[in-house]
């Protein structure tokens, strides 16, 4: 169910476009900036214990957020101060030694050809371990007004087991990040990315228009950026081989031990944002064939009791009130435990409107679980499951595993998302935090309804 809105409204195509452009800027030949690294380590929420983080990551990409903090950011306007900056981190284990990881990440000229959409890397200035680079970003989209072809200027500095980066000039004007790497064993390394950007002060027509038209997409941009970067590293160091085939309704999910569940709940409670695990792709049965899908497990706290959360999120009729992009929901019961829902979505972007329909079939399962699967419509491939577990203080712990992608028969305007990098994955990643945000907003306003 969450996947429906995750891919349907703010995240399909447009969210990915904004995510890609988080790295972009209008280039300026700025001098090297004196900057003291103040990006928190990815291991900070784990008390600096990289082994504990690596245990959670295992074979997945893990994405999580830090508690809000005060932050000072150097800029052309002087020092800017933020009272509630929230960094996002992602982590992955790669089959490489730390020296190999450092060599790859410190060769900035090699970013062109490594990261999708980055077509050119030019050295601007260098002093010791500090380097300013200009990157050309090209995001081709069949609709010219949505295509993007700009430059990005970033300042990198290497120290110890990390590379810190400061955005010099960008449509996302102010931001910073840090790669880190930690040995796991003699042949594996934990690689992390921690980053933050001010999404409330964009500049440039395209980015400003998208964020104004779909402001809730901001909730999923940090996680999309994290995944974009680490999915690239995964494909570089450990490309997927032959995909395993799952049985019907047998979704891959994160197998967490009880202490790991408690740790995930703590991360969620401290940051207020979901914790996510991006699994490797699998083949899922669809009609008479298997379709490759990449699932994402999301864990979050809902600000309502389990019975209320299950009632609200288990009925797609509520989506029309939860999401402004949903214009119509038609329900058709197919027995006591099965419902079909035809959802009409319309995403507006200035003079461009992208309408499409999603047809889903919902199965109410035991133990407060809900399974859903695409059943026609313009988004052909979608599967997911949610489970609602009661927490103290009249709250709910949501466990959600989902995947989806646009098929070959989608309308032209919807298929623009397929021209963007990792179009089978980033809408799911970017949409999950949006879904959690909108669900909590609705639950908080309608507690007694």
One Martini backbone bead per residue (centre of mass of N, CA, C, O) as a GRO file, in nm:
protein
  449
    1UNK     BB    1   0.059   0.061  -0.023
    2UNK     BB    2   0.293   0.254   0.006
    3UNK     BB    3   0.402   0.211  -0.281
    4UNK     BB    4   0.186   0.356  -0.428
    5UNK     BB    5   0.267   0.644  -0.328
    6UNK     BB    6   0.569   0.634  -0.366
    7UNK     BB    7   0.538   0.609  -0.685
    8UNK     BB    8   0.306   0.795  -0.762
    9UNK     BB    9   0.363   1.083  -0.672
   10UNK     BB   10   0.647   1.230  -0.559
   11UNK     BB   11   0.863   1.003  -0.681
   12UNK     BB   12   0.809   0.981  -0.971
   13UNK     BB   13   1.085   1.095  -1.134
   14UNK     BB   14   1.092   1.374  -0.985
   15UNK     BB   15   1.244   1.280  -0.734
   16UNK     BB   16   1.487   1.174  -0.891
   17UNK     BB   17   1.568   1.437  -1.019
   18UNK     BB   18   1.628   1.586  -0.757
   19UNK     BB   19   1.834   1.386  -0.650
   20UNK     BB   20   2.040   1.425  -0.879
   21UNK     BB   21   2.047   1.752  -0.827
   22UNK     BB   22   2.193   1.771  -0.551
   23UNK     BB   23   2.482   1.779  -0.718
   24UNK     BB   24   2.414   2.050  -0.842
   25UNK     BB   25   2.526   2.343  -1.043
   26UNK     BB   26   2.639   2.671  -1.077
   27UNK     BB   27   2.926   2.752  -1.180
   28UNK     BB   28   3.217   2.855  -0.986
   29UNK     BB   29   3.536   3.021  -0.940
   30UNK     BB   30   3.628   2.924  -0.649
   31UNK     BB   31   3.793   2.935  -0.379
   32UNK     BB   32   3.926   2.798  -0.129
   33UNK     BB   33   3.776   2.676   0.161
   34UNK     BB   34   3.762   2.731   0.498
   35UNK     BB   35   3.709   2.403   0.651
   36UNK     BB   36   3.560   2.243   0.918
   37UNK     BB   37   3.478   1.942   0.998
   38UNK     BB   38   3.105   1.878   1.088
   39UNK     BB   39   3.053   1.583   1.022
   40UNK     BB   40   2.911   1.318   1.121
   41UNK     BB   41   2.946   1.012   1.196
   42UNK     BB   42   2.797   0.714   1.109
   43UNK     BB   43   2.873   0.592   1.411
   44UNK     BB   44   2.741   0.772   1.632
   45UNK     BB   45   2.463   0.610   1.690
   46UNK     BB   46   2.691   0.363   1.785
   47UNK     BB   47   2.930   0.479   1.957
   48UNK     BB   48   3.156   0.413   1.724
   49UNK     BB   49   3.047   0.121   1.624
   50UNK     BB   50   3.118  -0.042   1.335
   51UNK     BB   51   3.037  -0.339   1.396
   52UNK     BB   52   2.739  -0.284   1.460
   53UNK     BB   53   2.670  -0.170   1.185
   54UNK     BB   54   2.763  -0.413   1.011
   55UNK     BB   55   2.559  -0.614   1.126
   56UNK     BB   56   2.309  -0.468   1.013
   57UNK     BB   57   2.379  -0.457   0.713
   58UNK     BB   58   2.534  -0.677   0.569
   59UNK     BB   59   2.376  -0.725   0.243
   60UNK     BB   60   2.295  -0.428   0.260
   61UNK     BB   61   2.144  -0.115   0.250
   62UNK     BB   62   2.173   0.140   0.489
   63UNK     BB   63   1.925   0.380   0.615
   64UNK     BB   64   1.971   0.684   0.813
   65UNK     BB   65   1.929   0.906   1.093
   66UNK     BB   66   1.991   1.194   1.266
   67UNK     BB   67   1.984   1.401   1.494
   68UNK     BB   68   1.933   1.703   1.557
   69UNK     BB   69   2.148   1.995   1.480
   70UNK     BB   70   2.387   2.211   1.505
   71UNK     BB   71   2.502   2.439   1.229
   72UNK     BB   72   2.792   2.537   1.036
   73UNK     BB   73   2.805   2.725   0.720
   74UNK     BB   74   2.987   2.794   0.458
   75UNK     BB   75   2.972   3.098   0.251
   76UNK     BB   76   2.932   3.374   0.047
   77UNK     BB   77   2.758   3.498   0.308
   78UNK     BB   78   2.890   3.330   0.512
   79UNK     BB   79   2.791   3.225   0.806
   80UNK     BB   80   2.570   2.958   0.864
   81UNK     BB   81   2.287   2.887   1.080
   82UNK     BB   82   2.168   2.579   1.229
   83UNK     BB   83   1.943   2.417   1.459
   84UNK     BB   84   1.804   2.164   1.253
   85UNK     BB   85   2.009   1.956   1.144
   86UNK     BB   86   1.973   1.655   0.929
   87UNK     BB   87   2.138   1.375   0.897
   88UNK     BB   88   2.231   1.131   0.649
   89UNK     BB   89   2.278   0.772   0.629
   90UNK     BB   90   2.495   0.520   0.474
   91UNK     BB   91   2.550   0.154   0.430
   92UNK     BB   92   2.822  -0.074   0.320
   93UNK     BB   93   2.947  -0.389   0.209
   94UNK     BB   94   3.259  -0.457   0.056
   95UNK     BB   95   3.482  -0.650  -0.161
   96UNK     BB   96   3.725  -0.470  -0.002
   97UNK     BB   97   3.978  -0.277   0.069
   98UNK     BB   98   4.042   0.024   0.204
   99UNK     BB   99   4.247   0.109  -0.018
  100UNK     BB  100   4.048   0.071  -0.256
  101UNK     BB  101   3.835   0.270  -0.167
  102UNK     BB  102   4.013   0.521  -0.152
  103UNK     BB  103   4.111   0.519  -0.445
  104UNK     BB  104   3.834   0.561  -0.573
  105UNK     BB  105   3.728   0.820  -0.408
  106UNK     BB  106   4.004   1.001  -0.467
  107UNK     BB  107   3.925   0.982  -0.782
  108UNK     BB  108   3.755   1.233  -0.914
  109UNK     BB  109   3.784   1.188  -1.224
  110UNK     BB  110   3.626   0.899  -1.196
  111UNK     BB  111   3.326   0.989  -1.159
  112UNK     BB  112   3.336   0.980  -1.446
  113UNK     BB  113   3.161   0.673  -1.506
  114UNK     BB  114   3.050   0.596  -1.221
  115UNK     BB  115   2.825   0.809  -1.209
  116UNK     BB  116   2.534   0.863  -1.298
  117UNK     BB  117   2.519   1.168  -1.503
  118UNK     BB  118   2.834   1.186  -1.486
  119UNK     BB  119   3.043   1.323  -1.756
  120UNK     BB  120   3.240   1.537  -1.596
  121UNK     BB  121   3.585   1.608  -1.473
  122UNK     BB  122   3.730   1.906  -1.315
  123UNK     BB  123   4.004   2.070  -1.222
  124UNK     BB  124   4.048   2.371  -1.029
  125UNK     BB  125   4.180   2.305  -0.731
  126UNK     BB  126   4.491   2.269  -0.526
  127UNK     BB  127   4.568   2.188  -0.164
  128UNK     BB  128   4.691   1.928  -0.081
  129UNK     BB  129   4.400   1.767   0.052
  130UNK     BB  130   4.262   1.987  -0.134
  131UNK     BB  131   3.970   1.982  -0.364
  132UNK     BB  132   3.847   2.127  -0.665
  133UNK     BB  133   3.544   2.043  -0.845
  134UNK     BB  134   3.404   1.992  -1.176
  135UNK     BB  135   3.076   1.883  -1.265
  136UNK     BB  136   2.895   1.712  -1.511
  137UNK     BB  137   2.538   1.714  -1.548
  138UNK     BB  138   2.327   1.458  -1.712
  139UNK     BB  139   1.961   1.465  -1.754
  140UNK     BB  140   1.775   1.286  -1.960
  141UNK     BB  141   1.460   1.399  -2.100
  142UNK     BB  142   1.193   1.393  -2.319
  143UNK     BB  143   1.137   1.658  -2.163
  144UNK     BB  144   1.298   1.947  -2.190
  145UNK     BB  145   1.213   2.097  -1.916
  146UNK     BB  146   1.338   1.829  -1.748
  147UNK     BB  147   1.605   1.867  -1.831
  148UNK     BB  148   1.964   1.822  -1.739
  149UNK     BB  149   2.257   2.066  -1.777
  150UNK     BB  150   2.517   2.085  -1.550
  151UNK     BB  151   2.713   2.212  -1.288
  152UNK     BB  152   2.960   2.112  -1.033
  153UNK     BB  153   3.086   2.232  -0.714
  154UNK     BB  154   3.346   2.077  -0.518
  155UNK     BB  155   3.490   2.016  -0.191
  156UNK     BB  156   3.770   1.816  -0.112
  157UNK     BB  157   3.885   1.618   0.185
  158UNK     BB  158   4.152   1.435   0.319
  159UNK     BB  159   4.121   1.214   0.621
  160UNK     BB  160   4.217   0.929   0.681
  161UNK     BB  161   3.891   0.756   0.667
  162UNK     BB  162   3.817   1.027   0.484
  163UNK     BB  163   3.576   1.230   0.285
  164UNK     BB  164   3.517   1.565   0.252
  165UNK     BB  165   3.223   1.769   0.155
  166UNK     BB  166   3.160   2.082  -0.020
  167UNK     BB  167   2.932   2.297  -0.128
  168UNK     BB  168   2.965   2.579  -0.336
  169UNK     BB  169   2.741   2.548  -0.584
  170UNK     BB  170   2.374   2.536  -0.593
  171UNK     BB  171   2.046   2.472  -0.598
  172UNK     BB  172   2.162   2.335  -0.350
  173UNK     BB  173   2.339   2.556  -0.181
  174UNK     BB  174   2.358   2.388   0.100
  175UNK     BB  175   2.626   2.149   0.173
  176UNK     BB  176   2.728   1.817   0.308
  177UNK     BB  177   2.988   1.551   0.335
  178UNK     BB  178   3.078   1.187   0.404
  179UNK     BB  179   3.325   0.959   0.371
  180UNK     BB  180   3.367   0.619   0.496
  181UNK     BB  181   3.608   0.364   0.625
  182UNK     BB  182   3.587   0.013   0.745
  183UNK     BB  183   3.707  -0.262   0.867
  184UNK     BB  184   3.595  -0.605   0.879
  185UNK     BB  185   3.813  -0.760   0.713
  186UNK     BB  186   4.054  -0.864   0.488
  187UNK     BB  187   3.804  -0.827   0.235
  188UNK     BB  188   3.626  -0.606   0.399
  189UNK     BB  189   3.417  -0.298   0.374
  190UNK     BB  190   3.291  -0.023   0.538
  191UNK     BB  191   3.066   0.204   0.376
  192UNK     BB  192   3.004   0.559   0.412
  193UNK     BB  193   2.731   0.809   0.408
  194UNK     BB  194   2.718   1.161   0.500
  195UNK     BB  195   2.436   1.400   0.469
  196UNK     BB  196   2.355   1.753   0.382
  197UNK     BB  197   2.070   1.974   0.289
  198UNK     BB  198   1.919   2.273   0.186
  199UNK     BB  199   1.573   2.255   0.079
  200UNK     BB  200   1.460   2.567   0.145
  201UNK     BB  201   1.701   2.710  -0.065
  202UNK     BB  202   1.650   2.715  -0.363
  203UNK     BB  203   1.772   2.730  -0.705
  204UNK     BB  204   1.626   2.755  -0.981
  205UNK     BB  205   1.372   2.655  -1.174
  206UNK     BB  206   1.345   2.344  -1.154
  207UNK     BB  207   1.387   2.289  -0.852
  208UNK     BB  208   1.185   2.499  -0.743
  209UNK     BB  209   0.934   2.384  -0.886
  210UNK     BB  210   0.931   2.101  -0.766
  211UNK     BB  211   0.932   2.182  -0.457
  212UNK     BB  212   0.669   2.349  -0.481
  213UNK     BB  213   0.477   2.129  -0.602
  214UNK     BB  214   0.645   1.895  -0.407
  215UNK     BB  215   0.733   1.929  -0.088
  216UNK     BB  216   0.738   1.626   0.028
  217UNK     BB  217   0.999   1.527  -0.126
  218UNK     BB  218   1.207   1.612   0.095
  219UNK     BB  219   1.179   1.350   0.273
  220UNK     BB  220   1.339   1.162   0.030
  221UNK     BB  221   1.614   1.278  -0.072
  222UNK     BB  222   1.838   1.177   0.118
  223UNK     BB  223   1.785   0.870   0.066
  224UNK     BB  224   1.829   0.882  -0.242
  225UNK     BB  225   2.120   0.976  -0.238
  226UNK     BB  226   2.241   0.750  -0.077
  227UNK     BB  227   2.155   0.523  -0.275
  228UNK     BB  228   2.282   0.622  -0.534
  229UNK     BB  229   2.577   0.597  -0.432
  230UNK     BB  230   2.582   0.298  -0.308
  231UNK     BB  231   2.477   0.151  -0.556
  232UNK     BB  232   2.721   0.220  -0.725
  233UNK     BB  233   2.931   0.075  -0.545
  234UNK     BB  234   2.805  -0.202  -0.560
  235UNK     BB  235   2.830  -0.232  -0.875
  236UNK     BB  236   3.139  -0.209  -0.869
  237UNK     BB  237   3.220  -0.437  -0.646
  238UNK     BB  238   2.909  -0.606  -0.651
  239UNK     BB  239   2.762  -0.737  -0.882
  240UNK     BB  240   2.495  -0.877  -1.002
  241UNK     BB  241   2.383  -1.177  -1.065
  242UNK     BB  242   2.198  -1.422  -1.036
  243UNK     BB  243   1.870  -1.430  -0.970
  244UNK     BB  244   1.657  -1.498  -0.741
  245UNK     BB  245   1.360  -1.694  -0.686
  246UNK     BB  246   1.045  -1.634  -0.586
  247UNK     BB  247   0.761  -1.682  -0.443
  248UNK     BB  248   0.452  -1.626  -0.393
  249UNK     BB  249   0.452  -1.378  -0.158
  250UNK     BB  250   0.783  -1.390  -0.121
  251UNK     BB  251   0.940  -1.166   0.050
  252UNK     BB  252   1.196  -0.986   0.107
  253UNK     BB  253   1.366  -0.950   0.428
  254UNK     BB  254   1.453  -0.837   0.741
  255UNK     BB  255   1.647  -1.029   0.970
  256UNK     BB  256   1.582  -0.955   1.296
  257UNK     BB  257   1.682  -0.925   1.596
  258UNK     BB  258   1.579  -0.810   1.892
  259UNK     BB  259   1.821  -0.611   1.934
  260UNK     BB  260   1.789  -0.486   1.649
  261UNK     BB  261   1.506  -0.378   1.679
  262UNK     BB  262   1.576  -0.187   1.914
  263UNK     BB  263   1.783  -0.022   1.756
  264UNK     BB  264   1.594   0.077   1.534
  265UNK     BB  265   1.395   0.217   1.727
  266UNK     BB  266   1.604   0.418   1.837
  267UNK     BB  267   1.678   0.556   1.572
  268UNK     BB  268   1.390   0.651   1.514
  269UNK     BB  269   1.336   0.813   1.780
  270UNK     BB  270   1.582   1.016   1.760
  271UNK     BB  271   1.515   1.123   1.451
  272UNK     BB  272   1.212   1.066   1.314
  273UNK     BB  273   1.315   0.850   1.109
  274UNK     BB  274   1.352   0.610   0.903
  275UNK     BB  275   1.456   0.274   0.852
  276UNK     BB  276   1.663   0.129   0.587
  277UNK     BB  277   1.659  -0.157   0.347
  278UNK     BB  278   1.846  -0.257   0.065
  279UNK     BB  279   1.797  -0.501  -0.151
  280UNK     BB  280   1.854  -0.738  -0.350
  281UNK     BB  281   1.757  -0.858  -0.629
  282UNK     BB  282   1.458  -1.023  -0.758
  283UNK     BB  283   1.244  -1.272  -0.863
  284UNK     BB  284   0.901  -1.223  -0.960
  285UNK     BB  285   0.594  -1.338  -0.999
  286UNK     BB  286   0.424  -1.280  -1.327
  287UNK     BB  287   0.218  -1.472  -1.428
  288UNK     BB  288   0.437  -1.632  -1.676
  289UNK     BB  289   0.666  -1.472  -1.509
  290UNK     BB  290   0.971  -1.307  -1.425
  291UNK     BB  291   1.037  -1.015  -1.217
  292UNK     BB  292   1.255  -0.774  -1.148
  293UNK     BB  293   1.310  -0.679  -0.800
  294UNK     BB  294   1.360  -0.411  -0.552
  295UNK     BB  295   1.369  -0.420  -0.216
  296UNK     BB  296   1.227  -0.239   0.075
  297UNK     BB  297   1.296  -0.190   0.415
  298UNK     BB  298   1.075  -0.034   0.658
  299UNK     BB  299   1.115   0.163   0.964
  300UNK     BB  300   0.849   0.293   1.183
  301UNK     BB  301   0.673   0.550   1.356
  302UNK     BB  302   0.342   0.573   1.468
  303UNK     BB  303   0.102   0.827   1.590
  304UNK     BB  304  -0.063   0.549   1.675
  305UNK     BB  305  -0.239   0.302   1.726
  306UNK     BB  306  -0.256  -0.003   1.581
  307UNK     BB  307  -0.556  -0.006   1.511
  308UNK     BB  308  -0.559   0.271   1.373
  309UNK     BB  309  -0.331   0.228   1.165
  310UNK     BB  310  -0.460  -0.015   1.025
  311UNK     BB  311  -0.723   0.121   0.940
  312UNK     BB  312  -0.605   0.355   0.770
  313UNK     BB  313  -0.374   0.200   0.591
  314UNK     BB  314  -0.587  -0.039   0.505
  315UNK     BB  315  -0.740   0.210   0.352
  316UNK     BB  316  -0.743   0.361   0.039
  317UNK     BB  317  -0.964   0.579   0.091
  318UNK     BB  318  -0.758   0.774   0.256
  319UNK     BB  319  -0.570   0.888   0.026
  320UNK     BB  320  -0.733   1.141  -0.062
  321UNK     BB  321  -0.663   1.288   0.224
  322UNK     BB  322  -0.343   1.244   0.234
  323UNK     BB  323  -0.319   1.304  -0.090
  324UNK     BB  324  -0.324   1.554  -0.326
  325UNK     BB  325  -0.266   1.360  -0.588
  326UNK     BB  326  -0.530   1.220  -0.508
  327UNK     BB  327  -0.852   1.211  -0.682
  328UNK     BB  328  -0.921   0.884  -0.680
  329UNK     BB  329  -1.124   0.614  -0.521
  330UNK     BB  330  -1.187   0.266  -0.599
  331UNK     BB  331  -1.387   0.010  -0.453
  332UNK     BB  332  -1.362  -0.370  -0.443
  333UNK     BB  333  -1.494  -0.627  -0.304
  334UNK     BB  334  -1.348  -0.985  -0.255
  335UNK     BB  335  -1.440  -1.023   0.020
  336UNK     BB  336  -1.329  -1.010   0.345
  337UNK     BB  337  -0.987  -0.996   0.266
  338UNK     BB  338  -1.050  -0.855  -0.021
  339UNK     BB  339  -0.926  -0.568  -0.223
  340UNK     BB  340  -0.999  -0.336  -0.472
  341UNK     BB  341  -0.795  -0.061  -0.615
  342UNK     BB  342  -0.864   0.251  -0.782
  343UNK     BB  343  -0.611   0.492  -0.858
  344UNK     BB  344  -0.598   0.843  -0.901
  345UNK     BB  345  -0.327   1.034  -1.040
  346UNK     BB  346  -0.189   1.383  -1.004
  347UNK     BB  347   0.093   1.547  -1.136
  348UNK     BB  348   0.206   1.875  -1.085
  349UNK     BB  349   0.414   2.097  -1.320
  350UNK     BB  350   0.279   2.346  -1.383
  351UNK     BB  351   0.194   2.284  -1.718
  352UNK     BB  352   0.243   1.994  -1.609
  353UNK     BB  353   0.067   1.677  -1.629
  354UNK     BB  354   0.061   1.352  -1.445
  355UNK     BB  355  -0.144   1.101  -1.528
  356UNK     BB  356  -0.259   0.808  -1.333
  357UNK     BB  357  -0.301   0.452  -1.269
  358UNK     BB  358  -0.383   0.234  -0.984
  359UNK     BB  359  -0.393  -0.121  -0.939
  360UNK     BB  360  -0.502  -0.293  -0.641
  361UNK     BB  361  -0.444  -0.574  -0.418
  362UNK     BB  362  -0.584  -0.664  -0.103
  363UNK     BB  363  -0.452  -0.847   0.193
  364UNK     BB  364  -0.571  -0.967   0.482
  365UNK     BB  365  -0.370  -1.062   0.752
  366UNK     BB  366  -0.235  -1.190   0.999
  367UNK     BB  367  -0.097  -0.997   1.243
  368UNK     BB  368  -0.129  -0.713   1.115
  369UNK     BB  369  -0.136  -0.774   0.796
  370UNK     BB  370  -0.043  -0.643   0.461
  371UNK     BB  371  -0.110  -0.724   0.124
  372UNK     BB  372   0.021  -0.613  -0.204
  373UNK     BB  373  -0.083  -0.586  -0.563
  374UNK     BB  374  -0.068  -0.552  -0.876
  375UNK     BB  375  -0.377  -0.496  -1.108
  376UNK     BB  376  -0.283  -0.314  -1.310
  377UNK     BB  377  -0.233  -0.037  -1.482
  378UNK     BB  378   0.047   0.192  -1.504
  379UNK     BB  379   0.168   0.015  -1.268
  380UNK     BB  380   0.268  -0.314  -1.307
  381UNK     BB  381   0.495  -0.331  -1.064
  382UNK     BB  382   0.377  -0.447  -0.739
  383UNK     BB  383   0.493  -0.504  -0.399
  384UNK     BB  384   0.368  -0.572  -0.053
  385UNK     BB  385   0.425  -0.527   0.312
  386UNK     BB  386   0.251  -0.487   0.629
  387UNK     BB  387   0.330  -0.426   0.983
  388UNK     BB  388   0.159  -0.397   1.305
  389UNK     BB  389   0.307  -0.279   1.614
  390UNK     BB  390   0.289  -0.232   1.936
  391UNK     BB  391   0.343   0.048   2.146
  392UNK     BB  392   0.412   0.267   2.346
  393UNK     BB  393   0.220   0.548   2.374
  394UNK     BB  394   0.021   0.489   2.138
  395UNK     BB  395   0.196   0.327   1.926
  396UNK     BB  396   0.363   0.230   1.606
  397UNK     BB  397   0.529  -0.040   1.444
  398UNK     BB  398   0.654  -0.025   1.117
  399UNK     BB  399   0.664  -0.288   0.873
  400UNK     BB  400   0.814  -0.251   0.540
  401UNK     BB  401   0.778  -0.418   0.219
  402UNK     BB  402   0.895  -0.300  -0.109
  403UNK     BB  403   0.801  -0.278  -0.468
  404UNK     BB  404   0.865  -0.105  -0.794
  405UNK     BB  405   0.760  -0.047  -1.145
  406UNK     BB  406   0.778   0.049  -1.464
  407UNK     BB  407   0.642  -0.030  -1.754
  408UNK     BB  408   0.610  -0.051  -2.106
  409UNK     BB  409   0.283   0.050  -2.088
  410UNK     BB  410   0.319   0.324  -2.011
  411UNK     BB  411   0.282   0.632  -2.017
  412UNK     BB  412   0.483   0.870  -2.133
  413UNK     BB  413   0.499   1.060  -1.881
  414UNK     BB  414   0.575   0.822  -1.688
  415UNK     BB  415   0.834   0.709  -1.852
  416UNK     BB  416   1.050   0.923  -1.770
  417UNK     BB  417   1.161   0.763  -1.524
  418UNK     BB  418   1.329   0.549  -1.704
  419UNK     BB  419   1.565   0.771  -1.774
  420UNK     BB  420   1.657   0.729  -1.493
  421UNK     BB  421   1.842   0.640  -1.243
  422UNK     BB  422   1.729   0.375  -1.079
  423UNK     BB  423   1.407   0.337  -1.147
  424UNK     BB  424   1.361   0.058  -0.970
  425UNK     BB  425   1.434   0.217  -0.675
  426UNK     BB  426   1.413   0.527  -0.590
  427UNK     BB  427   1.104   0.553  -0.550
  428UNK     BB  428   1.092   0.368  -0.304
  429UNK     BB  429   1.290   0.520  -0.125
  430UNK     BB  430   1.168   0.816  -0.147
  431UNK     BB  431   0.864   0.734  -0.065
  432UNK     BB  432   0.866   0.625   0.227
  433UNK     BB  433   0.903   0.894   0.392
  434UNK     BB  434   0.654   1.025   0.272
  435UNK     BB  435   0.446   0.825   0.377
  436UNK     BB  436   0.510   0.860   0.679
  437UNK     BB  437   0.459   1.161   0.696
  438UNK     BB  438   0.159   1.158   0.593
  439UNK     BB  439   0.050   0.955   0.796
  440UNK     BB  440   0.115   1.119   1.055
  441UNK     BB  441  -0.042   1.368   0.977
  442UNK     BB  442  -0.319   1.225   0.964
  443UNK     BB  443  -0.324   1.087   1.245
  444UNK     BB  444  -0.296   1.354   1.412
  445UNK     BB  445  -0.567   1.493   1.286
  446UNK     BB  446  -0.740   1.188   1.321
  447UNK     BB  447  -0.775   1.042   1.610
  448UNK     BB  448  -1.116   1.044   1.641
  449UNK     BB  449  -1.219   0.922   1.345
   0.00000   0.00000   0.00000
